[in-house]
PDB file of C-alpha atoms in Angstrom:
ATOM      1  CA  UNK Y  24      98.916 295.085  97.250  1.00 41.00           C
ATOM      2  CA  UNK Y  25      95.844 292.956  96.815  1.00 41.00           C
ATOM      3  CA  UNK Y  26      95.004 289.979  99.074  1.00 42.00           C
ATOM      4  CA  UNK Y  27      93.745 286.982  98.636  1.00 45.00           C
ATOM      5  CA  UNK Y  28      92.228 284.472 100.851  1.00 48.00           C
ATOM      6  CA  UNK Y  29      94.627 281.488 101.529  1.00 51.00           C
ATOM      7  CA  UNK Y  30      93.201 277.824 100.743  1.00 50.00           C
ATOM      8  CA  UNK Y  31      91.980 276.816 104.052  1.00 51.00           C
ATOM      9  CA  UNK Y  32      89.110 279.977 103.716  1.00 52.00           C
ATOM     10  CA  UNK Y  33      88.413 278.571 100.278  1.00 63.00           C
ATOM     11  CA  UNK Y  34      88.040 275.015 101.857  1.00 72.00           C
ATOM     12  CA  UNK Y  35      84.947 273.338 102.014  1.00 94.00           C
ATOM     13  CA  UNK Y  36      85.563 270.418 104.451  1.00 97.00           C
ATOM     14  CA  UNK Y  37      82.968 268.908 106.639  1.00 98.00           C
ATOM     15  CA  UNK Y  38      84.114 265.488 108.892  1.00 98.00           C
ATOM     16  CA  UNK Y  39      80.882 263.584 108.725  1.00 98.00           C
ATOM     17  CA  UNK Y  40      80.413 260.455 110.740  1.00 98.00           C
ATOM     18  CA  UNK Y  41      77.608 258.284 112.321  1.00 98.00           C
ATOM     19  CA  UNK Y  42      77.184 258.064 116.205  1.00 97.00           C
ATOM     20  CA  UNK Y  43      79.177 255.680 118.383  1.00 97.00           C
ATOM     21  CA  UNK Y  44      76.868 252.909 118.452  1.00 96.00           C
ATOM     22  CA  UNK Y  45      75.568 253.195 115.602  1.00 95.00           C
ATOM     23  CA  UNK Y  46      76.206 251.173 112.525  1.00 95.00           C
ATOM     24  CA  UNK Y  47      73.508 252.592 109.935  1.00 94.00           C
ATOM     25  CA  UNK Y  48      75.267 253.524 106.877  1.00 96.00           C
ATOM     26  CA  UNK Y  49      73.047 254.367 104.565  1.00 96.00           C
ATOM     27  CA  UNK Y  50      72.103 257.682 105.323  1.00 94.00           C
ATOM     28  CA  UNK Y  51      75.664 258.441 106.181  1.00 96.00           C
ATOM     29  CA  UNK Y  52      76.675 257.506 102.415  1.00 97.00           C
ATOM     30  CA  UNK Y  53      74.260 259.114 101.146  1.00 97.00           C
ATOM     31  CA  UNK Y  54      74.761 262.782 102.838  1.00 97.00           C
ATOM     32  CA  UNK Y  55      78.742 261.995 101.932  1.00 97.00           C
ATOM     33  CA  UNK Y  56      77.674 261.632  98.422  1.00 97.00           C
ATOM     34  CA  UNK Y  57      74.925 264.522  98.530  1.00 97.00           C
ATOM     35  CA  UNK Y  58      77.848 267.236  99.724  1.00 97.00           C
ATOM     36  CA  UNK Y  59      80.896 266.097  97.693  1.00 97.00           C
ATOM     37  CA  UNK Y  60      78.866 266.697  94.328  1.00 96.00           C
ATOM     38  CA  UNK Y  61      78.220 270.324  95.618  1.00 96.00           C
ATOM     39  CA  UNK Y  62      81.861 271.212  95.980  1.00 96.00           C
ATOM     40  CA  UNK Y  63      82.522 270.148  99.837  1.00 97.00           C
ATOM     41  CA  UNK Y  64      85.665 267.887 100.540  1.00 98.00           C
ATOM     42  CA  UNK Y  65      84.053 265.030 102.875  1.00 98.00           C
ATOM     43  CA  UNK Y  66      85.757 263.463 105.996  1.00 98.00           C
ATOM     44  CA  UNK Y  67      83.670 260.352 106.001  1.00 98.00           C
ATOM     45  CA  UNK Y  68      84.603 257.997 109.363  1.00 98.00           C
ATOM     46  CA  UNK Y  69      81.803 256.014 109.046  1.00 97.00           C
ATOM     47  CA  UNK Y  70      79.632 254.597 111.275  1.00 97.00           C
ATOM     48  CA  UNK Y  71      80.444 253.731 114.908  1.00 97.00           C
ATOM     49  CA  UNK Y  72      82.536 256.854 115.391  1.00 98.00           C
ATOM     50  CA  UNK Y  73      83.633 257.776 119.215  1.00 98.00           C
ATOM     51  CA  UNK Y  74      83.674 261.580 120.429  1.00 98.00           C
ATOM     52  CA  UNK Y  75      87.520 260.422 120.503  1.00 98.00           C
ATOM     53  CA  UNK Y  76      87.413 260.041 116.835  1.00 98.00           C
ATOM     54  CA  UNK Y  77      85.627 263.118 115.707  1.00 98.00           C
ATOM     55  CA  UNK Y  78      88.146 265.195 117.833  1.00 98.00           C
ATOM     56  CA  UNK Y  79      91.345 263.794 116.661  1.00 98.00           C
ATOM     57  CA  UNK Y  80      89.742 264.137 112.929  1.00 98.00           C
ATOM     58  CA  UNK Y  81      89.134 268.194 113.794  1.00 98.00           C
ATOM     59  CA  UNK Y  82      93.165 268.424 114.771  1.00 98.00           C
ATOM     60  CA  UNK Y  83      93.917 266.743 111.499  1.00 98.00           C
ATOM     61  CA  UNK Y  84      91.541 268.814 109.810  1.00 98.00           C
ATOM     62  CA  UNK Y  85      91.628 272.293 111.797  1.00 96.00           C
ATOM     63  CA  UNK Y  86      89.816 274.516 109.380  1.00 95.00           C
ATOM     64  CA  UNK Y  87      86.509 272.069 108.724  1.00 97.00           C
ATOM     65  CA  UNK Y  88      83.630 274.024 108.617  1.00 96.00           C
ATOM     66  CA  UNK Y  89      81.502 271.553 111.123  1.00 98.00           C
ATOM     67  CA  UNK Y  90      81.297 267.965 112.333  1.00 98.00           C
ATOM     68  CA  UNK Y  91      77.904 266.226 110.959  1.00 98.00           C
ATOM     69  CA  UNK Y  92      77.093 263.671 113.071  1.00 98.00           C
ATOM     70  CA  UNK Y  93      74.042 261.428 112.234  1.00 97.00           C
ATOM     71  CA  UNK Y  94      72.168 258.904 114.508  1.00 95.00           C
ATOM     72  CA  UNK Y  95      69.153 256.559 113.601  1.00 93.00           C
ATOM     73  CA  UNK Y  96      69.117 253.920 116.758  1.00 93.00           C
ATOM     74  CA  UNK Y  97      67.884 257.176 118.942  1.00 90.00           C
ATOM     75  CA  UNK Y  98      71.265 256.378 121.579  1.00 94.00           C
ATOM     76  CA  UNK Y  99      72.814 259.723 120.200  1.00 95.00           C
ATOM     77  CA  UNK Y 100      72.990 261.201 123.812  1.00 93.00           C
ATOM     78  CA  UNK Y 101      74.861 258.703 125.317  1.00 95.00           C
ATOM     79  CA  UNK Y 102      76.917 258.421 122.450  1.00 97.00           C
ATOM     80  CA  UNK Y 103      77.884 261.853 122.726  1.00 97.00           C
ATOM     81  CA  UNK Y 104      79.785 261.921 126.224  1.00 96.00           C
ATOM     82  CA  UNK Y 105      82.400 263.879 126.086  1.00 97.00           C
ATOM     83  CA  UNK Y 106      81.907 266.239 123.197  1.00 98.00           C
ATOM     84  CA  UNK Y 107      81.426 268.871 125.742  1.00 97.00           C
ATOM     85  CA  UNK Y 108      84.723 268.354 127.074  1.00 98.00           C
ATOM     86  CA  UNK Y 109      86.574 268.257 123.678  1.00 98.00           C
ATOM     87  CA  UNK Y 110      84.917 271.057 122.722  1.00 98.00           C
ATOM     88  CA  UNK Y 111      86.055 272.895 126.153  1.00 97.00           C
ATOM     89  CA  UNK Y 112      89.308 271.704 125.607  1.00 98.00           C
ATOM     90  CA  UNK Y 113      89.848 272.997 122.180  1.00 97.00           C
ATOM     91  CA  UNK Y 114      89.631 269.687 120.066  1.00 98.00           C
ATOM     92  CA  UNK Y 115      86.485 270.273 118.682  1.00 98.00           C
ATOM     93  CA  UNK Y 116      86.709 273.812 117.398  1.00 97.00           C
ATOM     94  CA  UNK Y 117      84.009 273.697 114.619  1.00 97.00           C
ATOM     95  CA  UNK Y 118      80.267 274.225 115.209  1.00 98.00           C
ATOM     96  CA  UNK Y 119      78.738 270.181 115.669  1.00 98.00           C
ATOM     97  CA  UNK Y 120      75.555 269.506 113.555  1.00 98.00           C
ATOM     98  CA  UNK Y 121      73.421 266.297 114.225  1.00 98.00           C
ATOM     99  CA  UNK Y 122      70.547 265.137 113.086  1.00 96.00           C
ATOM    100  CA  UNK Y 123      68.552 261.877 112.309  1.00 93.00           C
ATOM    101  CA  UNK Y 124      66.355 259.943 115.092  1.00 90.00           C
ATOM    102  CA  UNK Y 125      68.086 261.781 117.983  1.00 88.00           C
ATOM    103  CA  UNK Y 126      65.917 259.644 120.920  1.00 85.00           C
ATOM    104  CA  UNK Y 127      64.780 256.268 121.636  1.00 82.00           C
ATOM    105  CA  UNK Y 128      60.779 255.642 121.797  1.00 74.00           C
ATOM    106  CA  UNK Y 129      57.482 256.571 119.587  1.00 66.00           C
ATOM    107  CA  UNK Y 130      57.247 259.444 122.138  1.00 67.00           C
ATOM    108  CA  UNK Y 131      59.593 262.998 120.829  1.00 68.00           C
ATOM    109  CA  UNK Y 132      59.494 266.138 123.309  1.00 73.00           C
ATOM    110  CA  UNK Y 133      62.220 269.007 123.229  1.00 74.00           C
ATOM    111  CA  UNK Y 134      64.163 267.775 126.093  1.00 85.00           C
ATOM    112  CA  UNK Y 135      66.001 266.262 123.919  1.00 88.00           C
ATOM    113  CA  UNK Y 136      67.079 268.810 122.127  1.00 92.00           C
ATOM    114  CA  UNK Y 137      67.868 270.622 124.740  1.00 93.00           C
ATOM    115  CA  UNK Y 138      69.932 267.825 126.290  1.00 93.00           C
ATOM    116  CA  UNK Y 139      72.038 267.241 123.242  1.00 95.00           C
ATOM    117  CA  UNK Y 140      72.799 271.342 123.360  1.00 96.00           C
ATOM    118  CA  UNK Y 141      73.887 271.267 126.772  1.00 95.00           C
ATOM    119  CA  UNK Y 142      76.064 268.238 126.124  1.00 96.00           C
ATOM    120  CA  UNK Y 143      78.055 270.661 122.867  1.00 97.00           C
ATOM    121  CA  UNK Y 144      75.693 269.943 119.867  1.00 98.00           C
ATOM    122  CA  UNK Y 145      75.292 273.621 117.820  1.00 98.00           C
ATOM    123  CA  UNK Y 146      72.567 272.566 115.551  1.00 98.00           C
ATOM    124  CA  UNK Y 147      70.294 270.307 115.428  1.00 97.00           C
ATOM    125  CA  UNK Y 148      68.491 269.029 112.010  1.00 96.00           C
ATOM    126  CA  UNK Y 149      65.288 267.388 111.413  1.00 91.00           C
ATOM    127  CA  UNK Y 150      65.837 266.540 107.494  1.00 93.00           C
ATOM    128  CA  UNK Y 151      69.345 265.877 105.517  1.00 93.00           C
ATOM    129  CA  UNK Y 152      68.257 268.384 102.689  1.00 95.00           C
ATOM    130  CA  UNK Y 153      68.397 271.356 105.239  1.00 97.00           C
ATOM    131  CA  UNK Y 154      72.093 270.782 105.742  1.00 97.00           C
ATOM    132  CA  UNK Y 155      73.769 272.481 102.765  1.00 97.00           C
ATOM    133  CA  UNK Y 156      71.844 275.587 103.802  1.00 97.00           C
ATOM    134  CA  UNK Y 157      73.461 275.675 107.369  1.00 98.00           C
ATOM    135  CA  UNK Y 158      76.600 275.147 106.237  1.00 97.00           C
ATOM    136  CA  UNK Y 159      76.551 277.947 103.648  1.00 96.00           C
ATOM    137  CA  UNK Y 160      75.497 280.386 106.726  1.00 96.00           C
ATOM    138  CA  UNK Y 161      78.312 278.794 108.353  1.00 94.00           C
ATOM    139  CA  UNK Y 162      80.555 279.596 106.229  1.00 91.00           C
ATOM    140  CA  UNK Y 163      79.191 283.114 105.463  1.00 91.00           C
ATOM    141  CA  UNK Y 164      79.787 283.776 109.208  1.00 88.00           C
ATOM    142  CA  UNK Y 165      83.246 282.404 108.932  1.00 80.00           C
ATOM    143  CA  UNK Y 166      84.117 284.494 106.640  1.00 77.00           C
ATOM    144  CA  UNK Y 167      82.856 287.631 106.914  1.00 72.00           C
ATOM    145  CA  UNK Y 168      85.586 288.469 109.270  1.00 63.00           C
ATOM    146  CA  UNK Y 169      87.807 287.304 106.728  1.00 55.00           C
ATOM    147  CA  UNK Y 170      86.049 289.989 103.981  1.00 52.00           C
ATOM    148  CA  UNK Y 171      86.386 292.570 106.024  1.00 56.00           C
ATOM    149  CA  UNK Y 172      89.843 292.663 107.127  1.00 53.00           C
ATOM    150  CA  UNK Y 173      90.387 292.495 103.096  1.00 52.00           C
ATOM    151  CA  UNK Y 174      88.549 295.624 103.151  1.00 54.00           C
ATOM    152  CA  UNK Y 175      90.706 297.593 105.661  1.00 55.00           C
ATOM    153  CA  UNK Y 176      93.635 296.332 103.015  1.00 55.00           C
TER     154      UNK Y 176
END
């Protein structure tokens, strides 16, 4: 007997939201817009959206392939508190993407980066347009597990 995947391994849902204190929209819209016309089902909260928020959207949405979480005010790693925790905790159980202007000042150096890894970020994007890439290899890597133990049926 032949196996198929269920519907949540066909699912192409992404929560999408824009950093706590942030209330730039645009950008937000636009990436919601961008990723529903290739196929992905689009959790948009919106701007101003708490650590709080993104977790209780990944329990109401278990099997989303990633949180995408944009920032253009630079206050992303304050904003951020906590995602390390709900990530530890199991609330956050998908990889967490972020991109936009991810510090405050003329003057960018790595630390940042670095700082917004150690506080639970997974990837970290410079443009919008190199999003539906990652989230193809992350859902190639999801389910390659899932092809193989079709396989051994």
């Amino acid at each position: 007997m032949r196996t198929t995947p269920d519907q949540h391994t066909l699912s192409r849902t992404v929560i999408l939201g824009v950093a706590a204190s942030d209330s730039h929209a645009v950008a937000n819209h636009l990436i919601s817009y961008s990723l529903r016309g290739l196929g992905f089902d689009v959790v948009n909260l919106g701007t101003c959206t708490s650590v709080e928020e993104f977790a209780q959207a990944c329990e109401e949405h278990p099997h989303a392939e990633a949180v995408v979480i944009g920032s253009l005010n630079g206050h992303v790693h304050e904003d951020l508190r906590g995602l390390d925790r709900a990530k530890q905790s199991g609330r956050i159980t998908c990889p967490v993407v972020v991109g936009g202007n991810l510090s405050v000042g003329s003057h960018k150096d790595s630390s940042s980066h670095d700082r917004l890894y150690a506080a639970g970020v997974d990837h970290i994007l410079s443009e919008p347009a190199e999003l539906p890439a990652l989230l193809d290899a992350l859902r190639a890597s999801r389910l390659r597990p899932v092809a193989a133990g079709l396989a051994a049926s």
